[in-house]
Amino acid sequence: MDMMLKPVILWTDVLIWLLVISITLFLSQLRKNPESREQWHQVFSSRTGMVTFVIILSYIAIALIDSLHFRKALPPVPGQNTTYYSNTVNSVLDIFLGEMGETKERTYSAPFSLKSYAKENMTDESGHIYRDYPDLKYAGSHLSDNSDFSKDLLIQSLKGAGKGLFIGLLLCALLKVFTHRQDLPWSSAMVTILLVCTLLGWLLHVGNLYHVLGTDKAGNDTLYHSIKGIRTGVLIGTLATLIMMPIAITLGICAGYFKGWVDDVVQYLYTTLSSIPGILLIAAAILQFQVFIDLNPDFFEVGLEKADARFLGLCFILGITSWAGLCRLLRAETLKISQLPYVQAAHAFGVSQVGILHRHVLPNVMHIILITFVLDFSGLVLAEAVLSYIGVGVDSTMPSWGNMINLARTEMSREPVVWWNLIGAFAFMFTLVLAANLFSDLVNDAFNPKKRQERGA
Amino acid sequence: MLAYIIRRLLYAIPILIGVNLITFILFFVVNSPQDIARAHLGEKYVTQDAIDHWVKEKGYDNPLIYNPNAAGFSKFTDTIFFHKSLSLFTFDFGQADDGRDITTDVRTRMGPSLALAIPTFIVGIWVNICVALIIVMFRGTRLDKAAVVLFVTLMSISGLFYIIGGQYLVATLWKLVPISGYQTSLSAWKFLILPVAIGIVSGIGLGARWYRTLFLEAADQDFARTARAKGVSELAVLFRHVLPNALLPILTGVVVVIPTLFMGSLLMEAFFGIPGLGSYMLDAIRAQDFAIVRTMVFVGSVLYIIGLILTDISYTIADPRVRLN
């Protein structure tokens, strides 16, 4: 049976969806616990908490719909029996973005510009050759006359923003129906939703007619790349921690609970790992991983799968380097907990070791795991940019803010200066990191027992 | 205390062996010495003879970690791991894969790295502490709140952006200093001043926020309240009572960094063309030079362990109640 679309399942896609499902389950479990409900309530009772949560959620939503990949079927040649699929892998997000990814100009162009960045030889009607800035192929191609530009931009902006605003209002109405707690600042959430939706509506609509953030050296739309970079940023921030968490939790808790030689071995492991300069460990691991990928090309059907394998390797090694910190914290906390009377009592009643770890120790270190997860997120997003600059980050074919900044480095010395690639990557990255930092501070305040004590409750 | 230091140094040996083993495995698990030789000599047009010669010349012709052909104890010593990785313990770094002597390289490149790292480190801490103390003086006011928001904002900006932005503004646009480069004489200051300044500014967000939390903890303690009740001025309370008492947690974070200053800053050196150890590592990573990478990993780990020991020792100096045993 021939299909129009062939789904492409990447490892990272599977992992991020698994992560979303497990976090949903985890949160629904937490809802039963009155203490953690109280703590979440504290996080969301501040306006900052609501606003940053909505922003982070919109980033995650974009990353998720960008994590559903497929290959389009190529138009069949007469007489052919099997369907061939395009080598470019698209995601559901590409459908929303429309033409934005395909409007490839020849080279740089400034934001909203109708002309190219570089002069070219052109011939006029009478056959004379002259040099001037040529019109862009796609930007503003719907205009009959370039002088209509500002009027058209205004009309199209209103159209796009209006569409976005409409969807935003729908979302707000849904929110209104499904929320019944009156003591939370829902109005802040709604204002943020409206703003985000209006902005997105405007970007999507106008971005399909003009290059809102200009184009890069190869003529690709900068806005498109910045939006596609969201998936890379969000995934690296979450998957790196997710991958290392099972190891860190198991080893940390076992070391603290069993003590003795288990403790010695675990301590040796994390001291050894943390004494290696992180950047060198990451670089060496990624280079070797790349060698492995190059030596085994048969594993991968399309180029994107190679990039994805490297991306997964990067998440893995980033997880390893940040693993030691969490393991150390968990070990110390478990040491403390295992001395508490209720653990001793469980022991005396003959509860099995696994039972004690599962029922009495693990729930009491959950706040440490949660805090580490949110606190690490922004650092990992920033690290991706630095690693891509050094050349040991994500694959250079993968859209990421780090790759954009890396390319933008030489652009700052051009005349006139090409600033839009840097600013595009920067704006998207900064918004996410700032929101994540503010939100993680609130989570830390609410869940960290030390902080709660300081406030004097 | 001497016994303590000796014991810590002995503990370091298994850790360093582990570190070497990890780097070793990373480099040789997917890449055989033959592959490395091929990569260095050029992928195509290379004869098996040339590869064998390169492997023999660089000493990669032994088995990796266990030599079944040798007798007795040399089953373990006639191996690449023993010759290449464990010989680092004698601080014999050997030659890079392109033939240069690593020890000389490290020695000449340490200077520029330190010239950049030490001012950044010292002035950075000084600026952060000053900013934090000023903010703590105004704690609970709007200025304090605004400052915290500002710190978080500064923290959220990528380090790359500070470097690219700073270089563009100061060097390209205002032409105050050269864009990049280095001189070994005293006139190096004009190449160093911009990277140092950028390093300090980019660290303010994280640093000052951290110091603020530490100072706030100390500023609400009983001794600070008593001093205020006695009529000691706020400034004197901060400098004579709060600062010394916040010193212990400051030391934890700061002393461990000091030895690793030798390693230089990868990004700064790469962007500003400073020939230090940071750019040395970057070049080695890009060229896949195992000899240099393993040396730098070893040196970095040694420095980190020294940092941990120094931290413990500095505790006993800052707080006489702490005893090492």
PDB file of C-alpha atoms in Angstrom, chain B residues 19-272:
ATOM      1  CA  VAL B  19      41.020   9.480  34.371  1.00  0.00           C
ATOM      2  CA  ASN B  20      43.726   8.112  32.069  1.00  0.00           C
ATOM      3  CA  LEU B  21      41.768   4.958  31.459  1.00  0.00           C
ATOM      4  CA  ILE B  22      38.672   6.938  30.455  1.00  0.00           C
ATOM      5  CA  THR B  23      40.569   9.111  27.958  1.00  0.00           C
ATOM      6  CA  PHE B  24      42.355   6.052  26.675  1.00  0.00           C
ATOM      7  CA  ILE B  25      39.148   4.111  26.112  1.00  0.00           C
ATOM      8  CA  LEU B  26      37.507   7.126  24.480  1.00  0.00           C
ATOM      9  CA  PHE B  27      40.295   7.391  21.969  1.00  0.00           C
ATOM     10  CA  PHE B  28      40.901   3.768  21.160  1.00  0.00           C
ATOM     11  CA  VAL B  29      37.530   2.076  21.439  1.00  0.00           C
ATOM     12  CA  VAL B  30      36.410   3.125  17.964  1.00  0.00           C
ATOM     13  CA  ASN B  31      39.713   4.257  16.500  1.00  0.00           C
ATOM     14  CA  SER B  32      42.581   1.812  16.074  1.00  0.00           C
ATOM     15  CA  PRO B  33      46.133   3.249  15.883  1.00  0.00           C
ATOM     16  CA  GLN B  34      45.988   2.385  12.183  1.00  0.00           C
ATOM     17  CA  ASP B  35      42.950   4.638  11.713  1.00  0.00           C
ATOM     18  CA  ILE B  36      44.643   7.459  13.576  1.00  0.00           C
ATOM     19  CA  ALA B  37      47.738   7.098  11.403  1.00  0.00           C
ATOM     20  CA  ARG B  38      45.587   7.213   8.282  1.00  0.00           C
ATOM     21  CA  ALA B  39      43.803  10.338   9.507  1.00  0.00           C
ATOM     22  CA  HIS B  40      47.130  12.060  10.173  1.00  0.00           C
ATOM     23  CA  LEU B  41      48.822  11.064   6.948  1.00  0.00           C
ATOM     24  CA  GLY B  42      45.830  11.918   4.777  1.00  0.00           C
ATOM     25  CA  GLU B  43      42.909   9.665   3.933  1.00  0.00           C
ATOM     26  CA  LYS B  44      43.826   8.743   0.368  1.00  0.00           C
ATOM     27  CA  TYR B  45      47.130   7.992  -1.371  1.00  0.00           C
ATOM     28  CA  VAL B  46      48.726   6.468   1.697  1.00  0.00           C
ATOM     29  CA  THR B  47      50.562   3.162   1.601  1.00  0.00           C
ATOM     30  CA  GLN B  48      50.393   0.491   4.266  1.00  0.00           C
ATOM     31  CA  ASP B  49      54.174   0.957   4.726  1.00  0.00           C
ATOM     32  CA  ALA B  50      53.774   4.615   5.574  1.00  0.00           C
ATOM     33  CA  ILE B  51      51.073   3.754   8.109  1.00  0.00           C
ATOM     34  CA  ASP B  52      53.189   1.043   9.712  1.00  0.00           C
ATOM     35  CA  HIS B  53      56.123   3.419   9.855  1.00  0.00           C
ATOM     36  CA  TRP B  54      54.036   6.172  11.497  1.00  0.00           C
ATOM     37  CA  VAL B  55      52.582   3.735  14.027  1.00  0.00           C
ATOM     38  CA  LYS B  56      56.035   2.400  14.917  1.00  0.00           C
ATOM     39  CA  GLU B  57      57.643   5.833  15.082  1.00  0.00           C
ATOM     40  CA  LYS B  58      54.982   7.200  17.412  1.00  0.00           C
ATOM     41  CA  GLY B  59      55.120   4.060  19.561  1.00  0.00           C
ATOM     42  CA  TYR B  60      51.584   2.860  18.830  1.00  0.00           C
ATOM     43  CA  ASP B  61      52.778  -0.593  17.696  1.00  0.00           C
ATOM     44  CA  ASN B  62      52.158  -2.368  21.006  1.00  0.00           C
ATOM     45  CA  PRO B  63      48.848  -3.997  21.963  1.00  0.00           C
ATOM     46  CA  LEU B  64      46.424  -1.595  23.606  1.00  0.00           C
ATOM     47  CA  ILE B  65      46.155  -2.733  27.194  1.00  0.00           C
ATOM     48  CA  TYR B  66      47.240  -6.403  27.524  1.00  0.00           C
ATOM     49  CA  ASN B  67      50.197  -8.003  25.759  1.00  0.00           C
ATOM     50  CA  PRO B  68      49.837 -11.822  25.598  1.00  0.00           C
ATOM     51  CA  ASN B  69      53.192 -12.260  23.824  1.00  0.00           C
ATOM     52  CA  ALA B  70      55.308 -10.706  26.554  1.00  0.00           C
ATOM     53  CA  ALA B  71      56.519 -12.552  29.619  1.00  0.00           C
ATOM     54  CA  GLY B  72      55.561 -11.994  33.244  1.00  0.00           C
ATOM     55  CA  PHE B  73      54.803  -8.488  34.365  1.00  0.00           C
ATOM     56  CA  SER B  74      55.571  -6.972  30.980  1.00  0.00           C
ATOM     57  CA  LYS B  75      52.274  -8.446  29.800  1.00  0.00           C
ATOM     58  CA  PHE B  76      50.937  -5.185  31.234  1.00  0.00           C
ATOM     59  CA  THR B  77      53.885  -2.849  30.750  1.00  0.00           C
ATOM     60  CA  ASP B  78      54.575  -3.476  27.039  1.00  0.00           C
ATOM     61  CA  THR B  79      51.318  -1.826  26.057  1.00  0.00           C
ATOM     62  CA  ILE B  80      50.223   1.514  24.659  1.00  0.00           C
ATOM     63  CA  PHE B  81      48.295   2.275  27.814  1.00  0.00           C
ATOM     64  CA  PHE B  82      51.353   1.812  30.027  1.00  0.00           C
ATOM     65  CA  HIS B  83      53.774   3.669  27.762  1.00  0.00           C
ATOM     66  CA  LYS B  84      51.555   6.503  26.695  1.00  0.00           C
ATOM     67  CA  SER B  85      49.139   7.127  29.542  1.00  0.00           C
ATOM     68  CA  LEU B  86      50.792   5.955  32.738  1.00  0.00           C
ATOM     69  CA  SER B  87      54.107   7.607  31.847  1.00  0.00           C
ATOM     70  CA  LEU B  88      52.296  10.897  32.425  1.00  0.00           C
ATOM     71  CA  PHE B  89      52.732  10.335  36.169  1.00  0.00           C
ATOM     72  CA  THR B  90      56.417  11.136  35.753  1.00  0.00           C
ATOM     73  CA  PHE B  91      55.337  14.369  34.034  1.00  0.00           C
ATOM     74  CA  ASP B  92      56.944  13.087  30.853  1.00  0.00           C
ATOM     75  CA  PHE B  93      54.495  14.362  28.269  1.00  0.00           C
ATOM     76  CA  GLY B  94      56.348  13.124  25.192  1.00  0.00           C
ATOM     77  CA  GLN B  95      55.725  14.432  21.714  1.00  0.00           C
ATOM     78  CA  ALA B  96      52.604  15.577  19.980  1.00  0.00           C
ATOM     79  CA  ASP B  97      51.508  13.558  16.980  1.00  0.00           C
ATOM     80  CA  ASP B  98      53.027  16.157  14.690  1.00  0.00           C
ATOM     81  CA  GLY B  99      56.403  15.877  16.423  1.00  0.00           C
ATOM     82  CA  ARG B 100      56.518  18.953  18.673  1.00  0.00           C
ATOM     83  CA  ASP B 101      57.560  18.574  22.292  1.00  0.00           C
ATOM     84  CA  ILE B 102      54.462  18.941  24.464  1.00  0.00           C
ATOM     85  CA  THR B 103      56.306  20.005  27.626  1.00  0.00           C
ATOM     86  CA  THR B 104      57.867  22.992  25.833  1.00  0.00           C
ATOM     87  CA  ASP B 105      54.535  23.866  24.261  1.00  0.00           C
ATOM     88  CA  VAL B 106      52.765  23.784  27.607  1.00  0.00           C
ATOM     89  CA  ARG B 107      55.472  25.903  29.217  1.00  0.00           C
ATOM     90  CA  THR B 108      55.463  28.640  26.573  1.00  0.00           C
ATOM     91  CA  ARG B 109      51.693  28.755  26.350  1.00  0.00           C
ATOM     92  CA  MET B 110      51.111  28.938  30.094  1.00  0.00           C
ATOM     93  CA  GLY B 111      52.238  32.587  30.212  1.00  0.00           C
ATOM     94  CA  PRO B 112      49.611  34.095  27.916  1.00  0.00           C
ATOM     95  CA  SER B 113      46.923  31.937  29.536  1.00  0.00           C
ATOM     96  CA  LEU B 114      47.790  33.194  33.008  1.00  0.00           C
ATOM     97  CA  ALA B 115      48.137  36.786  31.808  1.00  0.00           C
ATOM     98  CA  LEU B 116      44.505  36.569  30.730  1.00  0.00           C
ATOM     99  CA  ALA B 117      43.096  34.344  33.473  1.00  0.00           C
ATOM    100  CA  ILE B 118      44.605  35.916  36.618  1.00  0.00           C
ATOM    101  CA  PRO B 119      43.377  39.508  36.083  1.00  0.00           C
ATOM    102  CA  THR B 120      39.959  38.217  35.012  1.00  0.00           C
ATOM    103  CA  PHE B 121      39.771  36.077  38.119  1.00  0.00           C
ATOM    104  CA  ILE B 122      40.979  38.605  40.712  1.00  0.00           C
ATOM    105  CA  VAL B 123      39.270  41.727  39.377  1.00  0.00           C
ATOM    106  CA  GLY B 124      36.170  39.628  38.675  1.00  0.00           C
ATOM    107  CA  ILE B 125      35.851  38.506  42.281  1.00  0.00           C
ATOM    108  CA  TRP B 126      36.538  42.000  43.539  1.00  0.00           C
ATOM    109  CA  VAL B 127      33.866  43.538  41.300  1.00  0.00           C
ATOM    110  CA  ASN B 128      31.339  40.829  42.188  1.00  0.00           C
ATOM    111  CA  ILE B 129      31.878  41.239  45.925  1.00  0.00           C
ATOM    112  CA  CYS B 130      31.642  45.029  45.705  1.00  0.00           C
ATOM    113  CA  VAL B 131      28.433  44.908  43.658  1.00  0.00           C
ATOM    114  CA  ALA B 132      26.944  42.320  45.998  1.00  0.00           C
ATOM    115  CA  LEU B 133      27.843  44.335  49.110  1.00  0.00           C
ATOM    116  CA  ILE B 134      26.264  47.473  47.675  1.00  0.00           C
ATOM    117  CA  ILE B 135      23.087  45.541  46.861  1.00  0.00           C
ATOM    118  CA  VAL B 136      23.029  43.963  50.321  1.00  0.00           C
ATOM    119  CA  MET B 137      23.171  47.473  51.832  1.00  0.00           C
ATOM    120  CA  PHE B 138      19.893  48.190  50.070  1.00  0.00           C
ATOM    121  CA  ARG B 139      18.306  44.826  50.828  1.00  0.00           C
ATOM    122  CA  GLY B 140      14.535  44.690  50.802  1.00  0.00           C
ATOM    123  CA  THR B 141      14.226  47.858  48.711  1.00  0.00           C
ATOM    124  CA  ARG B 142      13.189  48.234  45.088  1.00  0.00           C
ATOM    125  CA  LEU B 143      16.837  48.636  44.112  1.00  0.00           C
ATOM    126  CA  ASP B 144      17.523  45.156  45.506  1.00  0.00           C
ATOM    127  CA  LYS B 145      14.645  43.632  43.530  1.00  0.00           C
ATOM    128  CA  ALA B 146      15.680  45.402  40.338  1.00  0.00           C
ATOM    129  CA  ALA B 147      19.267  44.241  40.832  1.00  0.00           C
ATOM    130  CA  VAL B 148      18.212  40.610  41.190  1.00  0.00           C
ATOM    131  CA  VAL B 149      16.206  40.821  37.967  1.00  0.00           C
ATOM    132  CA  LEU B 150      19.214  42.436  36.295  1.00  0.00           C
ATOM    133  CA  PHE B 151      21.518  39.668  37.527  1.00  0.00           C
ATOM    134  CA  VAL B 152      19.210  36.957  36.168  1.00  0.00           C
ATOM    135  CA  THR B 153      19.011  38.802  32.853  1.00  0.00           C
ATOM    136  CA  LEU B 154      22.802  39.080  32.631  1.00  0.00           C
ATOM    137  CA  MET B 155      23.067  35.373  33.469  1.00  0.00           C
ATOM    138  CA  SER B 156      20.699  34.443  30.674  1.00  0.00           C
ATOM    139  CA  ILE B 157      22.849  35.989  27.963  1.00  0.00           C
ATOM    140  CA  SER B 158      25.123  33.497  26.238  1.00  0.00           C
ATOM    141  CA  GLY B 159      28.845  33.990  26.871  1.00  0.00           C
ATOM    142  CA  LEU B 160      29.373  33.954  23.113  1.00  0.00           C
ATOM    143  CA  PHE B 161      27.169  36.987  22.779  1.00  0.00           C
ATOM    144  CA  TYR B 162      29.206  38.978  25.294  1.00  0.00           C
ATOM    145  CA  ILE B 163      32.363  38.141  23.367  1.00  0.00           C
ATOM    146  CA  ILE B 164      31.014  38.813  19.876  1.00  0.00           C
ATOM    147  CA  GLY B 165      29.139  41.941  20.998  1.00  0.00           C
ATOM    148  CA  GLY B 166      32.059  43.298  23.023  1.00  0.00           C
ATOM    149  CA  GLN B 167      34.548  42.673  20.262  1.00  0.00           C
ATOM    150  CA  TYR B 168      32.299  44.345  17.711  1.00  0.00           C
ATOM    151  CA  LEU B 169      31.547  47.382  19.854  1.00  0.00           C
ATOM    152  CA  VAL B 170      34.957  48.127  21.347  1.00  0.00           C
ATOM    153  CA  ALA B 171      37.359  46.834  18.730  1.00  0.00           C
ATOM    154  CA  THR B 172      35.524  47.076  15.407  1.00  0.00           C
ATOM    155  CA  LEU B 173      33.243  50.052  15.918  1.00  0.00           C
ATOM    156  CA  TRP B 174      35.130  52.293  18.366  1.00  0.00           C
ATOM    157  CA  LYS B 175      38.578  50.996  17.353  1.00  0.00           C
ATOM    158  CA  LEU B 176      39.871  51.418  20.933  1.00  0.00           C
ATOM    159  CA  VAL B 177      41.930  48.200  20.964  1.00  0.00           C
ATOM    160  CA  PRO B 178      43.176  45.728  18.361  1.00  0.00           C
ATOM    161  CA  ILE B 179      40.575  43.096  17.392  1.00  0.00           C
ATOM    162  CA  SER B 180      42.793  40.141  18.222  1.00  0.00           C
ATOM    163  CA  GLY B 181      46.416  39.059  18.575  1.00  0.00           C
ATOM    164  CA  TYR B 182      49.108  38.925  21.233  1.00  0.00           C
ATOM    165  CA  GLN B 183      52.601  40.174  22.107  1.00  0.00           C
ATOM    166  CA  THR B 184      54.909  38.601  24.617  1.00  0.00           C
ATOM    167  CA  SER B 185      56.240  41.915  25.963  1.00  0.00           C
ATOM    168  CA  LEU B 186      54.575  44.289  28.406  1.00  0.00           C
ATOM    169  CA  SER B 187      52.651  45.891  25.571  1.00  0.00           C
ATOM    170  CA  ALA B 188      50.440  42.807  25.648  1.00  0.00           C
ATOM    171  CA  TRP B 189      48.065  44.800  27.869  1.00  0.00           C
ATOM    172  CA  LYS B 190      46.289  46.361  24.919  1.00  0.00           C
ATOM    173  CA  PHE B 191      45.457  42.905  23.596  1.00  0.00           C
ATOM    174  CA  LEU B 192      44.401  41.669  27.021  1.00  0.00           C
ATOM    175  CA  ILE B 193      42.305  44.512  28.347  1.00  0.00           C
ATOM    176  CA  LEU B 194      39.227  43.774  26.230  1.00  0.00           C
ATOM    177  CA  PRO B 195      39.041  40.006  26.905  1.00  0.00           C
ATOM    178  CA  VAL B 196      39.590  40.654  30.615  1.00  0.00           C
ATOM    179  CA  ALA B 197      36.833  43.265  30.679  1.00  0.00           C
ATOM    180  CA  ILE B 198      34.446  40.985  28.801  1.00  0.00           C
ATOM    181  CA  GLY B 199      35.281  38.102  31.111  1.00  0.00           C
ATOM    182  CA  ILE B 200      34.447  40.248  34.136  1.00  0.00           C
ATOM    183  CA  VAL B 201      31.210  41.681  32.744  1.00  0.00           C
ATOM    184  CA  SER B 202      29.921  38.289  31.615  1.00  0.00           C
ATOM    185  CA  GLY B 203      30.540  36.879  35.075  1.00  0.00           C
ATOM    186  CA  ILE B 204      28.776  39.604  37.064  1.00  0.00           C
ATOM    187  CA  GLY B 205      25.278  38.141  36.771  1.00  0.00           C
ATOM    188  CA  LEU B 206      26.100  34.751  38.195  1.00  0.00           C
ATOM    189  CA  GLY B 207      28.812  35.886  40.612  1.00  0.00           C
ATOM    190  CA  ALA B 208      27.142  38.889  42.203  1.00  0.00           C
ATOM    191  CA  ARG B 209      23.883  36.968  42.606  1.00  0.00           C
ATOM    192  CA  TRP B 210      25.679  34.179  44.423  1.00  0.00           C
ATOM    193  CA  TYR B 211      27.604  36.543  46.714  1.00  0.00           C
ATOM    194  CA  ARG B 212      24.415  38.433  47.455  1.00  0.00           C
ATOM    195  CA  THR B 213      22.764  35.233  48.743  1.00  0.00           C
ATOM    196  CA  LEU B 214      25.799  34.459  50.906  1.00  0.00           C
ATOM    197  CA  PHE B 215      25.944  37.960  52.356  1.00  0.00           C
ATOM    198  CA  LEU B 216      22.213  38.027  52.995  1.00  0.00           C
ATOM    199  CA  GLU B 217      22.496  34.827  55.001  1.00  0.00           C
ATOM    200  CA  ALA B 218      25.208  36.360  57.180  1.00  0.00           C
ATOM    201  CA  ALA B 219      23.571  39.798  57.395  1.00  0.00           C
ATOM    202  CA  ASP B 220      20.532  38.471  59.253  1.00  0.00           C
ATOM    203  CA  GLN B 221      22.456  36.503  61.861  1.00  0.00           C
ATOM    204  CA  ASP B 222      22.525  37.405  65.530  1.00  0.00           C
ATOM    205  CA  PHE B 223      26.033  38.869  65.543  1.00  0.00           C
ATOM    206  CA  ALA B 224      25.112  41.309  62.778  1.00  0.00           C
ATOM    207  CA  ARG B 225      21.947  42.347  64.597  1.00  0.00           C
ATOM    208  CA  THR B 226      23.866  42.814  67.851  1.00  0.00           C
ATOM    209  CA  ALA B 227      26.458  44.959  66.095  1.00  0.00           C
ATOM    210  CA  ARG B 228      23.715  47.144  64.622  1.00  0.00           C
ATOM    211  CA  ALA B 229      22.038  47.425  68.037  1.00  0.00           C
ATOM    212  CA  LYS B 230      25.328  48.601  69.502  1.00  0.00           C
ATOM    213  CA  GLY B 231      25.247  51.424  66.986  1.00  0.00           C
ATOM    214  CA  VAL B 232      27.889  50.166  64.538  1.00  0.00           C
ATOM    215  CA  SER B 233      27.330  51.781  61.159  1.00  0.00           C
ATOM    216  CA  GLU B 234      25.855  49.611  58.386  1.00  0.00           C
ATOM    217  CA  LEU B 235      29.048  49.890  56.351  1.00  0.00           C
ATOM    218  CA  ALA B 236      31.162  48.680  59.259  1.00  0.00           C
ATOM    219  CA  VAL B 237      28.736  45.817  59.911  1.00  0.00           C
ATOM    220  CA  LEU B 238      29.065  44.699  56.335  1.00  0.00           C
ATOM    221  CA  PHE B 239      32.843  44.886  56.161  1.00  0.00           C
ATOM    222  CA  ARG B 240      33.781  43.792  59.682  1.00  0.00           C
ATOM    223  CA  HIS B 241      31.055  41.240  60.466  1.00  0.00           C
ATOM    224  CA  VAL B 242      29.243  40.072  57.351  1.00  0.00           C
ATOM    225  CA  LEU B 243      32.150  39.767  54.925  1.00  0.00           C
ATOM    226  CA  PRO B 244      34.471  37.675  57.151  1.00  0.00           C
ATOM    227  CA  ASN B 245      31.650  35.354  58.101  1.00  0.00           C
ATOM    228  CA  ALA B 246      30.617  34.765  54.517  1.00  0.00           C
ATOM    229  CA  LEU B 247      34.222  33.919  53.666  1.00  0.00           C
ATOM    230  CA  LEU B 248      33.948  30.184  54.250  1.00  0.00           C
ATOM    231  CA  PRO B 249      31.323  29.460  51.562  1.00  0.00           C
ATOM    232  CA  ILE B 250      33.126  31.890  49.231  1.00  0.00           C
ATOM    233  CA  LEU B 251      36.325  29.882  49.640  1.00  0.00           C
ATOM    234  CA  THR B 252      34.537  26.660  48.665  1.00  0.00           C
ATOM    235  CA  GLY B 253      33.690  28.047  45.275  1.00  0.00           C
ATOM    236  CA  VAL B 254      36.764  30.158  44.659  1.00  0.00           C
ATOM    237  CA  VAL B 255      39.846  28.240  45.774  1.00  0.00           C
ATOM    238  CA  VAL B 256      39.068  25.159  43.709  1.00  0.00           C
ATOM    239  CA  VAL B 257      39.184  27.317  40.589  1.00  0.00           C
ATOM    240  CA  ILE B 258      42.640  28.807  41.215  1.00  0.00           C
ATOM    241  CA  PRO B 259      44.804  25.910  39.959  1.00  0.00           C
ATOM    242  CA  THR B 260      42.630  25.437  36.892  1.00  0.00           C
ATOM    243  CA  LEU B 261      43.413  29.027  35.857  1.00  0.00           C
ATOM    244  CA  PHE B 262      46.520  27.480  34.281  1.00  0.00           C
ATOM    245  CA  MET B 263      44.315  25.772  31.742  1.00  0.00           C
ATOM    246  CA  GLY B 264      43.253  29.105  30.297  1.00  0.00           C
ATOM    247  CA  SER B 265      39.936  30.008  28.752  1.00  0.00           C
ATOM    248  CA  LEU B 266      39.005  28.143  25.608  1.00  0.00           C
ATOM    249  CA  LEU B 267      36.567  30.699  24.212  1.00  0.00           C
ATOM    250  CA  MET B 268      38.390  33.923  25.062  1.00  0.00           C
ATOM    251  CA  GLU B 269      41.691  32.678  23.683  1.00  0.00           C
ATOM    252  CA  ALA B 270      40.091  31.402  20.509  1.00  0.00           C
ATOM    253  CA  PHE B 271      38.184  34.627  19.831  1.00  0.00           C
ATOM    254  CA  PHE B 272      41.027  36.996  20.669  1.00  0.00           C
TER     255      PHE B 272
END
